[in-house]
Coordinates of C-alpha atoms and ligand atoms in Angstrom, one line a residue:
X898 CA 0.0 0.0 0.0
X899 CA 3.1 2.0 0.8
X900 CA 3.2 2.3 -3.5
X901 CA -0.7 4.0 -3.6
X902 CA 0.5 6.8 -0.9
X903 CA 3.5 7.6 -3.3
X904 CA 1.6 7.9 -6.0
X905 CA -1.3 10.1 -4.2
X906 CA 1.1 12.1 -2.7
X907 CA 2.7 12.9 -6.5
X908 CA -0.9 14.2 -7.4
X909 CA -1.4 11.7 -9.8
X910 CA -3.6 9.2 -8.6
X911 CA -6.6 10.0 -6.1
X912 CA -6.0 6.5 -4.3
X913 CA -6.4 5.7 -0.7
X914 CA -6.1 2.4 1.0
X915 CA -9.3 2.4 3.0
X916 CA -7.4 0.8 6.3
X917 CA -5.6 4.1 5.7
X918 CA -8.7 5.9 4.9
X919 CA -10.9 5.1 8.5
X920 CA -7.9 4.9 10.7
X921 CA -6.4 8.7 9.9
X922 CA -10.3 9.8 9.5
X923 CA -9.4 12.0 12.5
X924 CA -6.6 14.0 11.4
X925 CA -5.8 15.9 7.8
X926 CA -3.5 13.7 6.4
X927 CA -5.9 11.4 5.1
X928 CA -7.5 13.8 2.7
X929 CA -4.2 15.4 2.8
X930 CA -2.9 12.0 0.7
X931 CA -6.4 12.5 -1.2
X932 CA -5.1 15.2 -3.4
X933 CA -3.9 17.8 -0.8
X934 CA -6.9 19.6 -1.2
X935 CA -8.2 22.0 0.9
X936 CA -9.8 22.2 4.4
X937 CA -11.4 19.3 5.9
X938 CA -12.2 19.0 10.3
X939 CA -13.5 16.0 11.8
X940 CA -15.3 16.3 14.9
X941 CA -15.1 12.7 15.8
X942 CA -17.7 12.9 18.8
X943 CA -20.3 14.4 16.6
X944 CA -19.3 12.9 13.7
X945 CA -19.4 16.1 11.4
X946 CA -17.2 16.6 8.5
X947 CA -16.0 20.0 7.8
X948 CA -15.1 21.1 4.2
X949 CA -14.3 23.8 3.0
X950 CA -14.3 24.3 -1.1
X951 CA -13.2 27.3 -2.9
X952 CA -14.3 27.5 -6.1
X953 CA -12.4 29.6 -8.6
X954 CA -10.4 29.6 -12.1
X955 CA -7.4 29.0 -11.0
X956 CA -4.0 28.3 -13.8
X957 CA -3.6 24.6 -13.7
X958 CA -1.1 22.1 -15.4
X959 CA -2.7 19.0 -16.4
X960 CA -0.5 16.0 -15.4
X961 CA -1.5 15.0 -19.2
X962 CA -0.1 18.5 -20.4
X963 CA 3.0 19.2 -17.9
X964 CA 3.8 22.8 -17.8
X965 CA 0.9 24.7 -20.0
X966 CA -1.3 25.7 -17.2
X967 CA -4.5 26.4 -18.3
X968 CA -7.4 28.6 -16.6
X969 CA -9.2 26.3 -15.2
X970 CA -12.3 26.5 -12.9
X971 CA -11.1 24.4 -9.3
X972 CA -12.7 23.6 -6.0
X973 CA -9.4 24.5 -3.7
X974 CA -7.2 24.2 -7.1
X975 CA -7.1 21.0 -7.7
X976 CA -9.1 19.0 -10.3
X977 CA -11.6 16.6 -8.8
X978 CA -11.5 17.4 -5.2
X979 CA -12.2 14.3 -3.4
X980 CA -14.1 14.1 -0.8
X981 CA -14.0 10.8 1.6
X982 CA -16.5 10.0 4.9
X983 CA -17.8 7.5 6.5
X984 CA -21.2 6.0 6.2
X985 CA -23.4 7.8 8.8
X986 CA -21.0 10.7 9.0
X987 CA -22.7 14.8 8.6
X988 CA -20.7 16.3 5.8
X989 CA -21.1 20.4 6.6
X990 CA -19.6 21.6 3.2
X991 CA -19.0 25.3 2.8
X992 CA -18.8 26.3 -0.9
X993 CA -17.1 30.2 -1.2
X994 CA -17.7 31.2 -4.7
X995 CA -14.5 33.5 -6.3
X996 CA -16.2 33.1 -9.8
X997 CA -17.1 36.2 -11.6
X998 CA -20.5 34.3 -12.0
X999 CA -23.2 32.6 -9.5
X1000 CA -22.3 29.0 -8.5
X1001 CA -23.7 26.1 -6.5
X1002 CA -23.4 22.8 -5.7
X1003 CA -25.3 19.4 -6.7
X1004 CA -25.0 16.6 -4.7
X1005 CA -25.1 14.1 -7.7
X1006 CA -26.7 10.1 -6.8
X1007 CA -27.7 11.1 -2.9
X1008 CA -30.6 11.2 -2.0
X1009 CA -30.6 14.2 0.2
X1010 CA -33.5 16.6 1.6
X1011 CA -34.6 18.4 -1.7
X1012 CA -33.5 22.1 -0.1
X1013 CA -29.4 20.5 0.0
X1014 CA -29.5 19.7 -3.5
X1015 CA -28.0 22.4 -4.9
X1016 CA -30.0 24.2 -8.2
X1017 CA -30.3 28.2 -7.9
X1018 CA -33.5 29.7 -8.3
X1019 CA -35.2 26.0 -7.6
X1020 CA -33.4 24.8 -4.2
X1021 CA -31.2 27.4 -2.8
X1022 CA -30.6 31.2 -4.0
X1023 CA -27.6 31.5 -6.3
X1024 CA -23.9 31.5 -4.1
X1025 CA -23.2 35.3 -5.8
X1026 CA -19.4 35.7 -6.6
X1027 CA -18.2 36.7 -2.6
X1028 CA -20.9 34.6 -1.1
X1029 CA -20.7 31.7 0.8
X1030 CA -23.5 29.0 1.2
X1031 CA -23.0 25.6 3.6
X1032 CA -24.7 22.2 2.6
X1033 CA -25.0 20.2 5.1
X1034 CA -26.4 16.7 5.6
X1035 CA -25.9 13.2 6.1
X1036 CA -25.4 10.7 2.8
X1037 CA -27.7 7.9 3.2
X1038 CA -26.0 5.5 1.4
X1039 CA -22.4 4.6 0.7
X1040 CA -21.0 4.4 -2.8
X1041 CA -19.1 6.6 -5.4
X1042 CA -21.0 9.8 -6.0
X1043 CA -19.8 13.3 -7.4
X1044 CA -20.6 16.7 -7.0
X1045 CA -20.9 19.7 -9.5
X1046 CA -22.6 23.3 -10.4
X1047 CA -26.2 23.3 -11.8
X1048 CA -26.0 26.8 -13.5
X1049 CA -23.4 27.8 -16.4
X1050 CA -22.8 24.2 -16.0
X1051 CA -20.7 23.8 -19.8
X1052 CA -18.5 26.8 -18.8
X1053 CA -18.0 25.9 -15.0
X1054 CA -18.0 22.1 -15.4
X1055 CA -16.7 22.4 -18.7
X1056 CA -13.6 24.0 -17.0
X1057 CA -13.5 21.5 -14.6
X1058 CA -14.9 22.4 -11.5
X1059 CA -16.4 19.3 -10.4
X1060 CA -15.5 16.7 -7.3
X1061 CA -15.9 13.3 -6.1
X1062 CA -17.9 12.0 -3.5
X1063 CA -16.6 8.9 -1.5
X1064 CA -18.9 7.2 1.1
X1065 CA -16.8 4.4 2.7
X1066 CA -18.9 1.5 4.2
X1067 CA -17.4 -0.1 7.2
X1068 CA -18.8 -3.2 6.0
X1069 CA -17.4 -3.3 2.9
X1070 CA -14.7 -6.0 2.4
X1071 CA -12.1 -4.4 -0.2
X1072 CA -8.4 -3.2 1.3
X1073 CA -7.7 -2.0 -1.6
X1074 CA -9.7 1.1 -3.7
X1075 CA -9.0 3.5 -6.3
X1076 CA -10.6 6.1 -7.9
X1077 CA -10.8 6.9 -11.6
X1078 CA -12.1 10.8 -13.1
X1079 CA -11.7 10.0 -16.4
X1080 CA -12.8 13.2 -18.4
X1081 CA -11.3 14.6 -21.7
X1082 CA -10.4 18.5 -21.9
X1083 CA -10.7 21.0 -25.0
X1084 CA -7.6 21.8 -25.5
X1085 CA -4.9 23.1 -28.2
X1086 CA -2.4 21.0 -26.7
X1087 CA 0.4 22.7 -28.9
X1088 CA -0.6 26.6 -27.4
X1089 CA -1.3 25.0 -24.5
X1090 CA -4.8 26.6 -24.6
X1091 CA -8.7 25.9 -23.8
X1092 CA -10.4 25.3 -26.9
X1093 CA -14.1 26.7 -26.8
X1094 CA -15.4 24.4 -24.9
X1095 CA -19.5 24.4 -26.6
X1096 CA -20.0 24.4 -30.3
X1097 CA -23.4 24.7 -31.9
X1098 CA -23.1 21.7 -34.1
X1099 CA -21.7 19.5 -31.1
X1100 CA -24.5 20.7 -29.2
X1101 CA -27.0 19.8 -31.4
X1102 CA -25.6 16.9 -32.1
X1103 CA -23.5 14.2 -29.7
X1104 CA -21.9 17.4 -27.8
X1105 CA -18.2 18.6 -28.9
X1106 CA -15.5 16.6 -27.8
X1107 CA -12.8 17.3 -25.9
X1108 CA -9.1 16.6 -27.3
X1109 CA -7.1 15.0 -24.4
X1110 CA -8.2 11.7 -22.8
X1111 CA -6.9 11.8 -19.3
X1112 CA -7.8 9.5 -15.6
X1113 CA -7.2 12.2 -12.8
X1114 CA -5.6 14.6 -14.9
X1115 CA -3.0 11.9 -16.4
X1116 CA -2.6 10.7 -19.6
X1117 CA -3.0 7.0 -19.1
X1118 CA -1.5 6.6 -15.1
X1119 CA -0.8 3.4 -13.7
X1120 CA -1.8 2.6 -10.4
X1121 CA -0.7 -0.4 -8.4
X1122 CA -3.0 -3.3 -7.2
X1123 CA -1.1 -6.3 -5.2
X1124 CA -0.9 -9.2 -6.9
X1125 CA -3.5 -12.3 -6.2
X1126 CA -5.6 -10.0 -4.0
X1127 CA -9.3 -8.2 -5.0
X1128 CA -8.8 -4.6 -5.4
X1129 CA -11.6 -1.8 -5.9
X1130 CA -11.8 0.4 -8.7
X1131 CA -14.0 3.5 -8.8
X1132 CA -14.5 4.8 -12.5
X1133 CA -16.1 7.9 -12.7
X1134 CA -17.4 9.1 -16.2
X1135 CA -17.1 12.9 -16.3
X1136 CA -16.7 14.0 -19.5
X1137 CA -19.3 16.4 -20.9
X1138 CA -19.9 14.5 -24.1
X1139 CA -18.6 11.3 -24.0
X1140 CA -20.0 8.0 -24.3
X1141 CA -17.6 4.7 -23.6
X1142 CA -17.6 1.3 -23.5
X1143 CA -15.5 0.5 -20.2
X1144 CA -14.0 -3.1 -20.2
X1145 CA -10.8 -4.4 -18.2
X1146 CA -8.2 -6.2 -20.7
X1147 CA -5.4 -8.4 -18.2
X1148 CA -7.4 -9.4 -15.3
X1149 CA -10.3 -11.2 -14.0
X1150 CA -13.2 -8.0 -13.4
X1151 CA -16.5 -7.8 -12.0
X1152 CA -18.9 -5.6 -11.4
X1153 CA -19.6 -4.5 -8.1
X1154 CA -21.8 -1.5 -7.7
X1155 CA -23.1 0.6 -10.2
X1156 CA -23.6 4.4 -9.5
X1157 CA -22.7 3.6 -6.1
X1158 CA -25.3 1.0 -5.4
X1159 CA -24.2 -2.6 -5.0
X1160 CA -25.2 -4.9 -7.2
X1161 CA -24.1 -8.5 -8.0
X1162 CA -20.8 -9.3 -8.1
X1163 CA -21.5 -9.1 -12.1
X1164 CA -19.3 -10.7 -14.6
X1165 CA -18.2 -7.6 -17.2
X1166 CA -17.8 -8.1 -20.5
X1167 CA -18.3 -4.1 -20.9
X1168 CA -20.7 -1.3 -19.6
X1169 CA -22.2 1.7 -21.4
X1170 CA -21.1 4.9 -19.8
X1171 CA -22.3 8.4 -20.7
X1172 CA -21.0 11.3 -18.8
X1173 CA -21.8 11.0 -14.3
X1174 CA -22.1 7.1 -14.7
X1175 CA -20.4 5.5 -12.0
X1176 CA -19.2 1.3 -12.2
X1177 CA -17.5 -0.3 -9.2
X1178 CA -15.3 -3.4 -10.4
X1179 CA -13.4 -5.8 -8.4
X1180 CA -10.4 -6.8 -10.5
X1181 CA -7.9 -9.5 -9.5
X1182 CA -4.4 -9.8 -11.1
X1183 CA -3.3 -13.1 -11.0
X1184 CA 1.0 -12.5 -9.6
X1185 CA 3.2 -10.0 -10.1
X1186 CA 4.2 -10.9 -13.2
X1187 CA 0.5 -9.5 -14.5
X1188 CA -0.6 -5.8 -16.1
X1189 CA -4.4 -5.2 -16.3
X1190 CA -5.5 -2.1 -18.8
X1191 CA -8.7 -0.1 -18.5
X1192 CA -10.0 0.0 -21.9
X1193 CA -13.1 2.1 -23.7
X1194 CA -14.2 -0.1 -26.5
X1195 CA -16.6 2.7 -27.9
X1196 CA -14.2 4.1 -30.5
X1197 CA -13.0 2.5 -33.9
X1198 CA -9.7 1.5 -32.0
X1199 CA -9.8 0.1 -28.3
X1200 CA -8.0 2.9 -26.3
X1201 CA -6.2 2.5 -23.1
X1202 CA -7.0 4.7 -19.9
X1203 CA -5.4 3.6 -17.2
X1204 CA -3.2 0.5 -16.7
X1205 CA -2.9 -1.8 -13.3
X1206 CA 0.6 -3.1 -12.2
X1207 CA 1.1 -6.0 -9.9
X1208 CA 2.8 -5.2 -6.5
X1209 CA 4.2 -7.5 -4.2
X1210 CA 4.3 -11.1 -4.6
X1211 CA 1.1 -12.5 -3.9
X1212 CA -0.3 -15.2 -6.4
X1213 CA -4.0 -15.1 -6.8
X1214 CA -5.6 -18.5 -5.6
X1215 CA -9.2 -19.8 -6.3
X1216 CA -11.9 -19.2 -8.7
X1217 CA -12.3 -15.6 -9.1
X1218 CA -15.3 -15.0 -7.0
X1219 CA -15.2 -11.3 -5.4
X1220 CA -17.0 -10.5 -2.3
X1221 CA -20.2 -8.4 -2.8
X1222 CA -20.6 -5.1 -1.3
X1223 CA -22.6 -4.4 1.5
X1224 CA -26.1 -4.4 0.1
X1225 CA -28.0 -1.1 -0.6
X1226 CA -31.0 0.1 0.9
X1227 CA -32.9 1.5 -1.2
X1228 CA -36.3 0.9 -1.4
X1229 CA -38.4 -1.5 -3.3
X1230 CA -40.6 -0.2 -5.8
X1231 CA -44.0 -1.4 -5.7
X1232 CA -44.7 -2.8 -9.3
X1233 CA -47.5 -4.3 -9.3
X1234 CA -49.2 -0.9 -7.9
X1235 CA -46.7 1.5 -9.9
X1236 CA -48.1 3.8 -12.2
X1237 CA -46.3 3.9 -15.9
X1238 CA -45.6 7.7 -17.3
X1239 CA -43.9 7.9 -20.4
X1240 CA -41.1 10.4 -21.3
X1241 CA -39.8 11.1 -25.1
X1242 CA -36.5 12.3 -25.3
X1243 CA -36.4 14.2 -28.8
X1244 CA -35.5 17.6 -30.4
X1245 CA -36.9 20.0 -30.2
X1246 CA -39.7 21.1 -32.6
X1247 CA -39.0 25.5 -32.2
X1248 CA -36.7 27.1 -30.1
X1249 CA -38.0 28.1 -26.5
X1250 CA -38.0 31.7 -26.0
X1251 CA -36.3 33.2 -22.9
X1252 CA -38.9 35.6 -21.3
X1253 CA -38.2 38.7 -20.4
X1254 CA -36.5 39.7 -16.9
X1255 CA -38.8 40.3 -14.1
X1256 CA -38.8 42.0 -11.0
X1257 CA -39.8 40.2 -8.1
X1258 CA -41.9 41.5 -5.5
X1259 CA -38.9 42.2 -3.1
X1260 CA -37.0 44.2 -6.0
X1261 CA -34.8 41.6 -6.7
X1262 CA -34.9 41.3 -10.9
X1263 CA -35.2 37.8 -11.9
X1264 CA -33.5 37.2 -15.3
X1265 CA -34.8 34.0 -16.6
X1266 CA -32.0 34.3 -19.3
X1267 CA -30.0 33.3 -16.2
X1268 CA -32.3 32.1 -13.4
X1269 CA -33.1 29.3 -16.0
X1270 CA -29.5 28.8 -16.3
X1271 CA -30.1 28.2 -20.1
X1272 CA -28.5 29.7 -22.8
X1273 CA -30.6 30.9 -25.8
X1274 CA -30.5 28.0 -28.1
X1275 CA -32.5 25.2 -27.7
X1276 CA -32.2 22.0 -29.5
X1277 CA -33.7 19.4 -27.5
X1278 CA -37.1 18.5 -25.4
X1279 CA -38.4 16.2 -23.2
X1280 CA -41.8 15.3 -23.6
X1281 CA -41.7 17.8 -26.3
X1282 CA -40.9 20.6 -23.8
X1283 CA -38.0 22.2 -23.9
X1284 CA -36.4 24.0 -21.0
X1285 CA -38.1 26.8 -20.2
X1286 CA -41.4 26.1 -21.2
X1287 CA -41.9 28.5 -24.3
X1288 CA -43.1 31.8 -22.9
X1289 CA -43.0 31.1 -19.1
X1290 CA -43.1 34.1 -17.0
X1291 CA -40.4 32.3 -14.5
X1292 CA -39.5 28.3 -14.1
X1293 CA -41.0 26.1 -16.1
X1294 CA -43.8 23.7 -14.8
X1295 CA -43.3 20.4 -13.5
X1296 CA -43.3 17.7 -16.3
X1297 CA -44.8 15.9 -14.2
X1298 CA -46.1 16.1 -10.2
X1299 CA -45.7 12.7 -8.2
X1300 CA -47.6 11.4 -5.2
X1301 CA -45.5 11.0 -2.3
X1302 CA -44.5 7.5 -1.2
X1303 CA -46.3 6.1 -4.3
X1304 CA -44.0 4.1 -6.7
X1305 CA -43.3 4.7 -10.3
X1306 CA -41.8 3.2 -13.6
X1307 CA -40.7 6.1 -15.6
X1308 CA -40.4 4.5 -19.3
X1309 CA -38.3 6.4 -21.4
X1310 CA -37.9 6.6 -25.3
X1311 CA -35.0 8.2 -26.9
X1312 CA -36.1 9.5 -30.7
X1313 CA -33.0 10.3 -31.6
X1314 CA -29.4 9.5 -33.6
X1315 CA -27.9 10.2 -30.4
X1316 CA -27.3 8.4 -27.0
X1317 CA -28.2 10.4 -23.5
X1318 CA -27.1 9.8 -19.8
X1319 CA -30.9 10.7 -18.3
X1320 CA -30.3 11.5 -14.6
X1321 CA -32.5 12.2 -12.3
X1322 CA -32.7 13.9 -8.8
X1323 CA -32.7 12.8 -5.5
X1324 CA -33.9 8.9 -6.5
X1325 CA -31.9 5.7 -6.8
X1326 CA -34.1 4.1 -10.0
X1327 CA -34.2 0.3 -10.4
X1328 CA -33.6 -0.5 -13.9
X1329 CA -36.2 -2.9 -15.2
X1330 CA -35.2 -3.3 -19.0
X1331 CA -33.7 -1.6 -21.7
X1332 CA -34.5 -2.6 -25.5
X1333 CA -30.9 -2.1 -26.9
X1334 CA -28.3 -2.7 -24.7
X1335 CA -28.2 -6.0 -22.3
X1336 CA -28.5 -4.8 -19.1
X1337 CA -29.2 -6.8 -15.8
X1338 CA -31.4 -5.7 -13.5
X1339 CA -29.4 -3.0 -11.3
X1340 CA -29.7 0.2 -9.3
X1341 CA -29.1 4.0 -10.8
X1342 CA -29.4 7.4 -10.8
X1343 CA -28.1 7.9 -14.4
X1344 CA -29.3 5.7 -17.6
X1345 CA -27.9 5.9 -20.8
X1346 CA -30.6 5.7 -23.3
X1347 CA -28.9 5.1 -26.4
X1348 CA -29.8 5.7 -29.7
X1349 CA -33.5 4.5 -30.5
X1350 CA -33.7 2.6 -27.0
X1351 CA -36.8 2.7 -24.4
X1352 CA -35.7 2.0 -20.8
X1353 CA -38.3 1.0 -17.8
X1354 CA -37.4 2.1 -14.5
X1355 CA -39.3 2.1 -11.2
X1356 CA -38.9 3.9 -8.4
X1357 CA -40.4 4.7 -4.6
X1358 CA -41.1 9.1 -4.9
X1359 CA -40.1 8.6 -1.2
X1360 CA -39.2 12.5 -1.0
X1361 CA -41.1 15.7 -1.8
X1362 CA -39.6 18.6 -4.1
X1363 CA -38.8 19.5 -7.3
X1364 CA -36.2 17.4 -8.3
X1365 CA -34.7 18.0 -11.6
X1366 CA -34.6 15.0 -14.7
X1367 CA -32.2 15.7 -17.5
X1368 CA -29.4 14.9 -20.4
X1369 CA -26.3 14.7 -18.2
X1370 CA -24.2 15.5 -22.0
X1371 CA -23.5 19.1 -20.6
X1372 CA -24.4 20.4 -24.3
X1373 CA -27.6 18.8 -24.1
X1374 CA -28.4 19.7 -20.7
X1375 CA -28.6 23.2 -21.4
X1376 CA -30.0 23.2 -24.8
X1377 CA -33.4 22.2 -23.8
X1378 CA -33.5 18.3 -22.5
X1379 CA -34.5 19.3 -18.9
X1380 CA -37.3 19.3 -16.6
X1381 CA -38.6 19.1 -12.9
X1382 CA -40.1 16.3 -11.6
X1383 CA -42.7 17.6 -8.9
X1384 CA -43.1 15.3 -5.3
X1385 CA -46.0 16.1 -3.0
Ligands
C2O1656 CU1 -25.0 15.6 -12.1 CU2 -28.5 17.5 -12.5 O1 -26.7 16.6 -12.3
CU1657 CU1 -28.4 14.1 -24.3

C-alpha cells in the first residue's frame, strides 16, 4: 500500500487504501494523501465533516499537459476534489464562490433533503461571486457519487470544477480502492490553450468533444493493485460528451456496484457509460508478473485509460469469486401498484424563447436568461418541452407532479441519432429493461438511453420537491432536454 500513498502524494492518482482511509479519518492527512486539497475538520464525537471548497479559475497544469497551465475552474485548485467520509458521517460543506459568475453545488446520486440539492433559483438562491453558502447533511447511502454546479454548467463544469464524492462502508470487504475521473479537456495541446469548450453543431448533435483523454488529470496513469488479492476500482465518467464502453483487458473484473449502489458481483464483458455514470469493479491480477489495462471499446480502435501493475508477490488462488458489497438500501418499488408515465427524449420542434427579466416583489430582478441557467439555443425536449417552457413568466412547470410514497416506472424513449445519460434527482431508479443494450437488472441514478432505445425504470417518490430529470451530455443539458419532476 506504501506504492498507492507515493503515488497520491505525486498528485497523480486520487487512491487511498481504505485501512488508511478510517484509521487517519481523524486527522488531515488522510484527505491530505487524497489530493492535498483543501480544508477538511472532523469532529469525531459528533461525527461532522467539515469542508471547505473554494471555487475559482485558477492556472492549472494537467499532469496530461506538464507545464501549459490552463485557466481552469477548481474547487481549492485541484481538479476533482475528493471528498472521503464515513457511512453515517454529517458532511457540513462550505462552498465560497470566487467566480465572476453565481455558483452552486449538486449533490449528484444522494438522495438528500430536496432544499441540500444544490440548483439556484429552484433549491437554494444563487452562491453570488463573494458569497458563501453551507450544505449540510448526512449521505444515506455509501458508494461513489460526485458533486458539480447546476447553472453555467458547460462553462464551469466544462472548465473543470467538479469533485468526487466517497462514502466508505465499514462493511465493505475491499483493502484495496482507487478512484478513476476520467474526463477529456478542449484543449490546443500545442498553445497550451482551452479550446471553446461548446460548439453549436456538437451541441445539437452528440456534444463537442474534448481533445485530451486523461484519468485524474493523467494521460493513461498506472496505479498499483497487489498481486492475487481483489482490489476496488471506482470509474467515474465525467466528460461532458462522452459516451464509452469500459472493459478491463489483463485481469479477471466484475462488477460490483453501479452508481454507487451494489449490485451483483456481475461478470463484465463491458458497460455503457455516458457522462456521471459510476461502475465499481473488483479486479484480480493473477501475480506479479500481471498488467491489467482499463479499456473504452466505444471508439473504432480500443483505447487504453489507465493501466494496473502487480505489486508484491502474492499469487491469486481460487476461482475468481469477489466479495459483494454491503447491500444497498434503497427501497423496493412497488410494481405491481406503480403507475407507468412515459417520457420522449427528442429535439426540439421551435426554439424556446427566454422571457423577459422580471422583477420580483422584493426588487430583486429575476432574469430567466440566467435564473433558467439556459443559454438561448434550444435544440432538444423532453416530452416535447424544452427547458423553459416557451413563454413562461419564470420556471417552467413540473413535467410531471408525483404522489409522495407512491411508486413509479418512468419508461423512457429516446427519438433520436444520439445516446443520452438521463439522470435524475434525489432517487436511486431500479432499472427494469432496456431494449438495446443487455442490461441486468441493477440500481441507478443515471441511464444511458442510447440511440433508439426505451428504458423501464421504477422507483419509490419517497421525497417531496422539485427534483430535476435531464441529459447529463453538458451540451444537451442546457440546450433544452431538462425538466422538474414535482413530489408532493
Ligand atoms: Cu450531475 Cu442535475 O446533475
Ligand atoms: Cu443528451
Amino acid at each position: 500500500m506504501r506504492q498507492d500513498v507515493a503515488k497520491t502524494r505525486r498528485g497523480s492518482s486520487l487512491s487511498l487504501d481504505r485501512r488508511q482511509a478510517l484509521a487517519l479519518l481523524g486527522g488531515a492527512g488522510a484527505f491530505a494523501l487524497a489530493g492535498d486539497v483543501g480544508v477538511q475538520g472532523v469532529h469525531a464525537a459528533e461525527k461532522i465533516v467539515e469542508v471547505g471548497l473554494e471555487a475559482r479559475e485558477t492556472p492549472f497544469a494537467l499532469p496530461a499537459l506538464p507545464g501549459k497551465p490552463l485557466p481552469l475552474y477548481l474547487y481549492d485548485g485541484k481538479p476533482f476534489r475528493l471528498i472521503r467520509l464515513t457511512k453515517g458521517e454529517r458532511l457540513r460543506a462550505k462552498l465560497t464562490n470566487h467566480l465572476a459568475e453565481h455558483t452552486s453545488i449538486h449533490w449528484h446520486g444522494l438522495r438528500i433533503a430536496n432544499g441540500m440539492d444544490g440548483i439556484p433559483w429552484l433549491t437554494q438562491p444563487p452562491t453570488e461571486p463573494g458569497q458563501s453558502y453551507t450544505y449540510d447533511f448526512v449521505p444515506p447511502d455509501s458508494g461513489t457519487f460526485f458533486f458539480h454546479p447546476h447553472c453555467d454548467v458547460i462553462g464551469q463544469i466544462g472548465r473543470g470544477l467538479s469533485g468526487i464524492l466517497i462514502v466508505d462502508n465499514p462493511d465493505d470487504p475491499y483493502r484495496s480502492d482507487h478512484v478513476l475521473a476520467v474526463r477529456d479537456w478542449r484543449v490546443d495541446t500545442a498553445k497550451g490553450a482551452l479550446l471553446p469548450i461548446s460548439t453549436d453543431l456538437g451541441a445539437a448533435k452528440a456534444g463537442t468533444f474534448g481533445t485530451l483523454r486523461t484519468v485524474n488529470g493523467a494521460a493513461q496513469p498506472d496505479f498499483p493493485v497487489v498481486a492475487g488479492e481483489y482490489a476496488r476500482i471506482r470509474v467515474l465518467a465525467v466528460d461532458p460528451t462522452r459516451i464509452m464502453e469500459i472493459g478491463i483487458e489483463g485481469a479477471e473484473a466484475a462488477i460490483i456496484a453501479v452508481d454507487g449502489f451494489a449490485v451483483g458481483p456481475l461478470p463484465l464483458e463491458s458497460w455503457r457509460m455516458g457522462m456521471a455514470m459510476r461502475l465499481d469493479l473488483a479486479i484480480r491480477l493473477k501475480d506479479k508478473a500481471t498488467t491489467a489495462r482499463l479499456v473504452d471499446y466505444f471508439g473504432a480502435e480500443p483505447t487504453t485509460l489507465a493501466t494496473f501493475s502487480a505489486s508484491g508477490e502474492g499469487v491469486a488462488k481460487g476461482d475468481f469469486a469477489p466479495p459483494a458489497l454491503a447491500p444497498h438500501g434503497l427501497p423496493e418499488p412497488d410494481l405491481a401498484n406503480a403507475q407507468t408515465i412515459p417520457f420522449l427524449f427528442s429535439a426540439s420542434s421551435a426554439p424556446g424563447q427566454v422571457p423577459e427579466p422580471i422583477t420580483l416583489p422584493n426588487g430583486v430582478v429575476f432574469d430567466p436568461a440566467d435564473g433558467l441557467c439556459v443559454s438561448s439555443r434550444t435544440f432538444w425536449s423532453i416530452n416535447r418541452t424544452s427547458w423553459p417552457g416557451k413563454g413562461a413568466p419564470g420556471l417552467p412547470q413540473p413535467l410531471v407532479t408525483l404522489e409522495r410514497g407512491k411508486s413509479y416506472i418512468f419508461e423512457l424513449t429516446n427519438t433520436t441519432p444520439h445516446s443520452h445519460p438521463i439522470h435524475i434527482h434525489g432517487f436511486g431508479a431500479k432499472v427494469l429493461d432496456c431494449s438495446q443494450l443487455a442490461r441486468p437488472v441493477h440500481r441507478a441514478d443515471t441511464m444511458l438511453l442510447t440511440t433508439k432505445e426505451r428504458i423501464r425504470m421504477a422507483f419509490v417518490a419517497d421525497h417531496p420537491g422539485d427534483w430535476m430529470f435531464h441529459c447529463h451530455i453538458l451540451e444537451h443539458e442546457e440546450t433544452g432536454m431538462m425538466g422538474i419532476i414535482r413530489v408532493v
